[in-house]
PDB file of C-alpha atoms in Angstrom:
ATOM      1  CA  MET C   1      -1.792 -33.068  19.858  1.00  0.00           C
ATOM      2  CA  THR C   2      -4.197 -35.656  18.683  1.00  0.00           C
ATOM      3  CA  THR C   3      -5.217 -36.263  15.112  1.00  0.00           C
ATOM      4  CA  ARG C   4      -8.605 -34.773  15.834  1.00  0.00           C
ATOM      5  CA  SER C   5      -7.104 -31.502  17.116  1.00  0.00           C
ATOM      6  CA  HIS C   6      -4.808 -31.368  14.056  1.00  0.00           C
ATOM      7  CA  ALA C   7      -7.852 -31.718  11.823  1.00  0.00           C
ATOM      8  CA  ARG C   8      -9.645 -28.909  13.684  1.00  0.00           C
ATOM      9  CA  THR C   9      -6.612 -26.648  13.408  1.00  0.00           C
ATOM     10  CA  LEU C  10      -6.319 -27.307   9.669  1.00  0.00           C
ATOM     11  CA  LEU C  11     -10.049 -26.741   9.178  1.00  0.00           C
ATOM     12  CA  LEU C  12      -9.875 -23.438  11.075  1.00  0.00           C
ATOM     13  CA  ALA C  13      -6.835 -22.311   9.063  1.00  0.00           C
ATOM     14  CA  ALA C  14      -8.570 -23.173   5.788  1.00  0.00           C
ATOM     15  CA  ALA C  15     -11.688 -21.264   6.826  1.00  0.00           C
ATOM     16  CA  LEU C  16      -9.628 -18.195   7.755  1.00  0.00           C
ATOM     17  CA  LEU C  17      -7.694 -18.281   4.482  1.00  0.00           C
ATOM     18  CA  ALA C  18     -10.820 -18.742   2.400  1.00  0.00           C
ATOM     19  CA  GLY C  19     -12.533 -15.758   3.987  1.00  0.00           C
ATOM     20  CA  GLY C  20      -9.509 -13.452   3.727  1.00  0.00           C
ATOM     21  CA  ALA C  21     -10.714 -11.371   0.805  1.00  0.00           C
ATOM     22  CA  ALA C  22     -14.364 -10.905   1.684  1.00  0.00           C
ATOM     23  CA  GLN C  23     -16.261  -8.702  -0.740  1.00  0.00           C
ATOM     24  CA  ALA C  24     -18.709  -6.111   0.507  1.00  0.00           C
ATOM     25  CA  VAL C  25     -20.828  -6.300  -2.645  1.00  0.00           C
ATOM     26  CA  GLN C  26     -24.361  -7.201  -1.637  1.00  0.00           C
ATOM     27  CA  PRO C  27     -26.377  -9.770  -3.621  1.00  0.00           C
ATOM     28  CA  GLU C  28     -28.918  -7.144  -4.717  1.00  0.00           C
ATOM     29  CA  GLU C  29     -26.095  -5.102  -6.285  1.00  0.00           C
ATOM     30  CA  VAL C  30     -24.862  -7.931  -8.536  1.00  0.00           C
ATOM     31  CA  MET C  31     -25.760  -7.446 -12.195  1.00  0.00           C
ATOM     32  CA  LYS C  32     -27.599 -10.202 -14.028  1.00  0.00           C
ATOM     33  CA  ASP C  33     -25.183 -10.190 -16.976  1.00  0.00           C
ATOM     34  CA  PRO C  34     -21.916 -11.883 -15.836  1.00  0.00           C
ATOM     35  CA  ALA C  35     -19.839  -9.916 -18.372  1.00  0.00           C
ATOM     36  CA  GLN C  36     -21.197  -6.610 -17.090  1.00  0.00           C
ATOM     37  CA  GLU C  37     -20.680  -7.720 -13.481  1.00  0.00           C
ATOM     38  CA  ALA C  38     -17.066  -8.625 -14.279  1.00  0.00           C
ATOM     39  CA  ARG C  39     -16.576  -5.145 -15.769  1.00  0.00           C
ATOM     40  CA  ALA C  40     -18.147  -3.557 -12.692  1.00  0.00           C
ATOM     41  CA  ARG C  41     -15.817  -5.535 -10.417  1.00  0.00           C
ATOM     42  CA  GLU C  42     -12.794  -4.576 -12.523  1.00  0.00           C
ATOM     43  CA  ILE C  43     -13.677  -0.873 -12.347  1.00  0.00           C
ATOM     44  CA  SER C  44     -14.595  -1.033  -8.648  1.00  0.00           C
ATOM     45  CA  ALA C  45     -11.267  -2.643  -7.784  1.00  0.00           C
ATOM     46  CA  GLY C  46      -9.525   0.542  -8.938  1.00  0.00           C
ATOM     47  CA  LEU C  47     -11.753   2.960  -7.023  1.00  0.00           C
ATOM     48  CA  ARG C  48     -10.974   4.026  -3.457  1.00  0.00           C
ATOM     49  CA  CYS C  49     -13.579   4.105  -0.734  1.00  0.00           C
ATOM     50  CA  LEU C  50     -13.660   7.765   0.286  1.00  0.00           C
ATOM     51  CA  VAL C  51     -14.526   6.800   3.861  1.00  0.00           C
ATOM     52  CA  CYS C  52     -12.043   3.955   4.437  1.00  0.00           C
ATOM     53  CA  GLN C  53      -9.406   5.335   2.022  1.00  0.00           C
ATOM     54  CA  ASN C  54      -7.251   2.187   2.022  1.00  0.00           C
ATOM     55  CA  GLN C  55      -9.869  -0.115   0.554  1.00  0.00           C
ATOM     56  CA  SER C  56     -11.479  -0.419  -2.825  1.00  0.00           C
ATOM     57  CA  ILE C  57     -15.196   0.217  -2.979  1.00  0.00           C
ATOM     58  CA  ASP C  58     -15.679  -3.535  -3.506  1.00  0.00           C
ATOM     59  CA  ASP C  59     -14.034  -4.279  -0.144  1.00  0.00           C
ATOM     60  CA  SER C  60     -15.750  -1.570   1.897  1.00  0.00           C
ATOM     61  CA  ASP C  61     -19.023  -1.796   3.797  1.00  0.00           C
ATOM     62  CA  ALA C  62     -19.364   2.003   4.014  1.00  0.00           C
ATOM     63  CA  PRO C  63     -22.617   3.441   2.634  1.00  0.00           C
ATOM     64  CA  LEU C  64     -20.688   5.781   0.321  1.00  0.00           C
ATOM     65  CA  ALA C  65     -18.804   2.800  -1.136  1.00  0.00           C
ATOM     66  CA  ARG C  66     -22.144   1.113  -1.806  1.00  0.00           C
ATOM     67  CA  ASP C  67     -23.363   4.278  -3.546  1.00  0.00           C
ATOM     68  CA  LEU C  68     -20.233   4.295  -5.710  1.00  0.00           C
ATOM     69  CA  ARG C  69     -20.723   0.627  -6.615  1.00  0.00           C
ATOM     70  CA  LEU C  70     -24.290   1.412  -7.652  1.00  0.00           C
ATOM     71  CA  ILE C  71     -23.121   4.387  -9.754  1.00  0.00           C
ATOM     72  CA  VAL C  72     -20.576   2.160 -11.524  1.00  0.00           C
ATOM     73  CA  ARG C  73     -23.244  -0.417 -12.314  1.00  0.00           C
ATOM     74  CA  GLU C  74     -25.706   2.278 -13.404  1.00  0.00           C
ATOM     75  CA  ARG C  75     -23.165   3.760 -15.833  1.00  0.00           C
ATOM     76  CA  ILE C  76     -22.388   0.285 -17.242  1.00  0.00           C
ATOM     77  CA  ARG C  77     -26.117  -0.330 -17.792  1.00  0.00           C
ATOM     78  CA  ALA C  78     -26.277   3.047 -19.574  1.00  0.00           C
ATOM     79  CA  GLY C  79     -23.707   1.739 -22.067  1.00  0.00           C
ATOM     80  CA  ASP C  80     -20.553   3.532 -20.881  1.00  0.00           C
ATOM     81  CA  ASP C  81     -17.241   1.792 -21.434  1.00  0.00           C
ATOM     82  CA  ASN C  82     -14.793   1.294 -18.538  1.00  0.00           C
ATOM     83  CA  GLN C  83     -12.914   4.563 -19.174  1.00  0.00           C
ATOM     84  CA  GLN C  84     -16.132   6.574 -19.387  1.00  0.00           C
ATOM     85  CA  VAL C  85     -17.327   5.124 -16.071  1.00  0.00           C
ATOM     86  CA  GLU C  86     -14.006   5.933 -14.405  1.00  0.00           C
ATOM     87  CA  ASP C  87     -13.987   9.441 -15.897  1.00  0.00           C
ATOM     88  CA  PHE C  88     -17.532  10.038 -14.620  1.00  0.00           C
ATOM     89  CA  VAL C  89     -16.588   9.027 -11.078  1.00  0.00           C
ATOM     90  CA  VAL C  90     -13.369  11.113 -11.191  1.00  0.00           C
ATOM     91  CA  ARG C  91     -15.297  14.185 -12.418  1.00  0.00           C
ATOM     92  CA  ARG C  92     -17.744  13.756  -9.573  1.00  0.00           C
ATOM     93  CA  TYR C  93     -15.343  12.887  -6.688  1.00  0.00           C
ATOM     94  CA  GLY C  94     -11.896  13.985  -7.887  1.00  0.00           C
ATOM     95  CA  GLU C  95      -8.738  12.014  -8.659  1.00  0.00           C
ATOM     96  CA  PHE C  96      -8.411  10.975  -5.021  1.00  0.00           C
ATOM     97  CA  VAL C  97     -11.027   8.291  -5.745  1.00  0.00           C
ATOM     98  CA  LEU C  98      -8.478   6.414  -7.898  1.00  0.00           C
ATOM     99  CA  LEU C  99      -6.461   3.770  -6.037  1.00  0.00           C
ATOM    100  CA  ARG C 100      -3.773   4.042  -8.736  1.00  0.00           C
ATOM    101  CA  PRO C 101      -3.177   7.754  -9.385  1.00  0.00           C
ATOM    102  CA  VAL C 102      -2.617   8.919 -12.944  1.00  0.00           C
ATOM    103  CA  LEU C 103       0.886   9.893 -14.056  1.00  0.00           C
ATOM    104  CA  GLY C 104       0.826  13.599 -14.889  1.00  0.00           C
ATOM    105  CA  TRP C 105       2.552  16.867 -14.078  1.00  0.00           C
ATOM    106  CA  HIS C 106       0.315  17.408 -11.069  1.00  0.00           C
ATOM    107  CA  THR C 107       1.157  13.960  -9.634  1.00  0.00           C
ATOM    108  CA  LEU C 108       4.833  13.879 -10.572  1.00  0.00           C
ATOM    109  CA  LEU C 109       5.953  14.531  -6.990  1.00  0.00           C
ATOM    110  CA  LEU C 110       3.811  11.615  -5.801  1.00  0.00           C
ATOM    111  CA  TRP C 111       5.421   9.262  -8.319  1.00  0.00           C
ATOM    112  CA  LEU C 112       9.004  10.504  -7.874  1.00  0.00           C
ATOM    113  CA  THR C 113       9.122  10.631  -4.061  1.00  0.00           C
ATOM    114  CA  PRO C 114       9.901   6.899  -3.595  1.00  0.00           C
ATOM    115  CA  LEU C 115      12.674   7.107  -6.205  1.00  0.00           C
ATOM    116  CA  ALA C 116      14.110  10.221  -4.546  1.00  0.00           C
ATOM    117  CA  ALA C 117      14.034   8.507  -1.143  1.00  0.00           C
ATOM    118  CA  LEU C 118      15.917   5.501  -2.549  1.00  0.00           C
ATOM    119  CA  LEU C 119      18.519   7.720  -4.210  1.00  0.00           C
ATOM    120  CA  LEU C 120      19.043   9.766  -1.042  1.00  0.00           C
ATOM    121  CA  GLY C 121      19.424   6.562   0.992  1.00  0.00           C
ATOM    122  CA  ALA C 122      21.939   5.163  -1.478  1.00  0.00           C
ATOM    123  CA  LEU C 123      23.861   8.459  -1.423  1.00  0.00           C
ATOM    124  CA  GLY C 124      23.951   8.385   2.381  1.00  0.00           C
ATOM    125  CA  ILE C 125      25.216   4.800   2.451  1.00  0.00           C
ATOM    126  CA  TRP C 126      27.854   5.619  -0.186  1.00  0.00           C
ATOM    127  CA  ARG C 127      29.079   8.614   1.830  1.00  0.00           C
ATOM    128  CA  LEU C 128      29.252   6.531   5.014  1.00  0.00           C
ATOM    129  CA  ALA C 129      31.216   3.831   3.212  1.00  0.00           C
ATOM    130  CA  ARG C 130      33.713   6.382   1.884  1.00  0.00           C
ATOM    131  CA  ARG C 131      34.401   7.875   5.295  1.00  0.00           C
ATOM    132  CA  ARG C 132      37.829   7.013   6.546  1.00  0.00           C
ATOM    133  CA  ALA C 133      38.215   5.698  10.047  1.00  0.00           C
ATOM    134  CA  PRO C 134      40.418   7.886  12.238  1.00  0.00           C
ATOM    135  CA  PRO C 135      43.970   6.546  12.427  1.00  0.00           C
ATOM    136  CA  LEU C 136      44.661   4.322  15.402  1.00  0.00           C
ATOM    137  CA  PRO C 137      47.168   5.645  17.926  1.00  0.00           C
ATOM    138  CA  ALA C 138      50.670   4.288  17.379  1.00  0.00           C
ATOM    139  CA  GLY C 139      50.990   3.084  20.950  1.00  0.00           C
ATOM    140  CA  LEU C 140      51.756   4.396  24.388  1.00  0.00           C
ATOM    141  CA  SER C 141      54.470   6.919  24.927  1.00  0.00           C
ATOM    142  CA  ALA C 142      57.239   6.186  27.437  1.00  0.00           C
ATOM    143  CA  SER C 143      55.625   8.376  30.098  1.00  0.00           C
ATOM    144  CA  GLU C 144      52.237   6.666  29.610  1.00  0.00           C
ATOM    145  CA  GLU C 145      53.860   3.248  29.912  1.00  0.00           C
ATOM    146  CA  ALA C 146      55.483   4.374  33.165  1.00  0.00           C
ATOM    147  CA  GLU C 147      52.089   5.525  34.521  1.00  0.00           C
ATOM    148  CA  VAL C 148      50.457   2.185  33.608  1.00  0.00           C
ATOM    149  CA  ALA C 149      53.310   0.288  35.271  1.00  0.00           C
ATOM    150  CA  ALA C 150      52.951   2.438  38.402  1.00  0.00           C
ATOM    151  CA  LEU C 151      49.186   1.804  38.542  1.00  0.00           C
ATOM    152  CA  LEU C 152      49.703  -1.931  38.155  1.00  0.00           C
ATOM    153  CA  ARG C 153      52.279  -2.018  40.959  1.00  0.00           C
ATOM    154  CA  ARG C 154      49.796  -0.366  43.376  1.00  0.00           C
ATOM    155  CA  LYS C 155      47.447  -3.332  43.158  1.00  0.00           C
TER     156      LYS C 155
END
């Protein structure tokens, strides 16, 4: 490769890395007050897009995600603190909208399942390790040795 092609490859890699975390927030959604915008981004990062489900509302281009971003900004303008904004959205859309579910009795199974899976895996590995290998046969009996000798003589 030439130096020029190396430079192009590096430039392409840098462009791809720089654009990796593209935000879906449109310029008209951005609040004029930088502190309020930072709060809106912080809250939005913890809210799930109900259409995409594996993205925050900040990362999603779905119309419902845009509506949620606007609701967050509207509640901040109304003077709500971060918890009040989150509570408002949860009351309206349910706890599923939270990317990080709350720890409570109703979500205990969700939180304990990974731990239970690890413990069951460790128990399985421990039981496999404790299994004893079957004893190896002591050797061939005299009759078996005679059969092997007879088979070898036929060749």
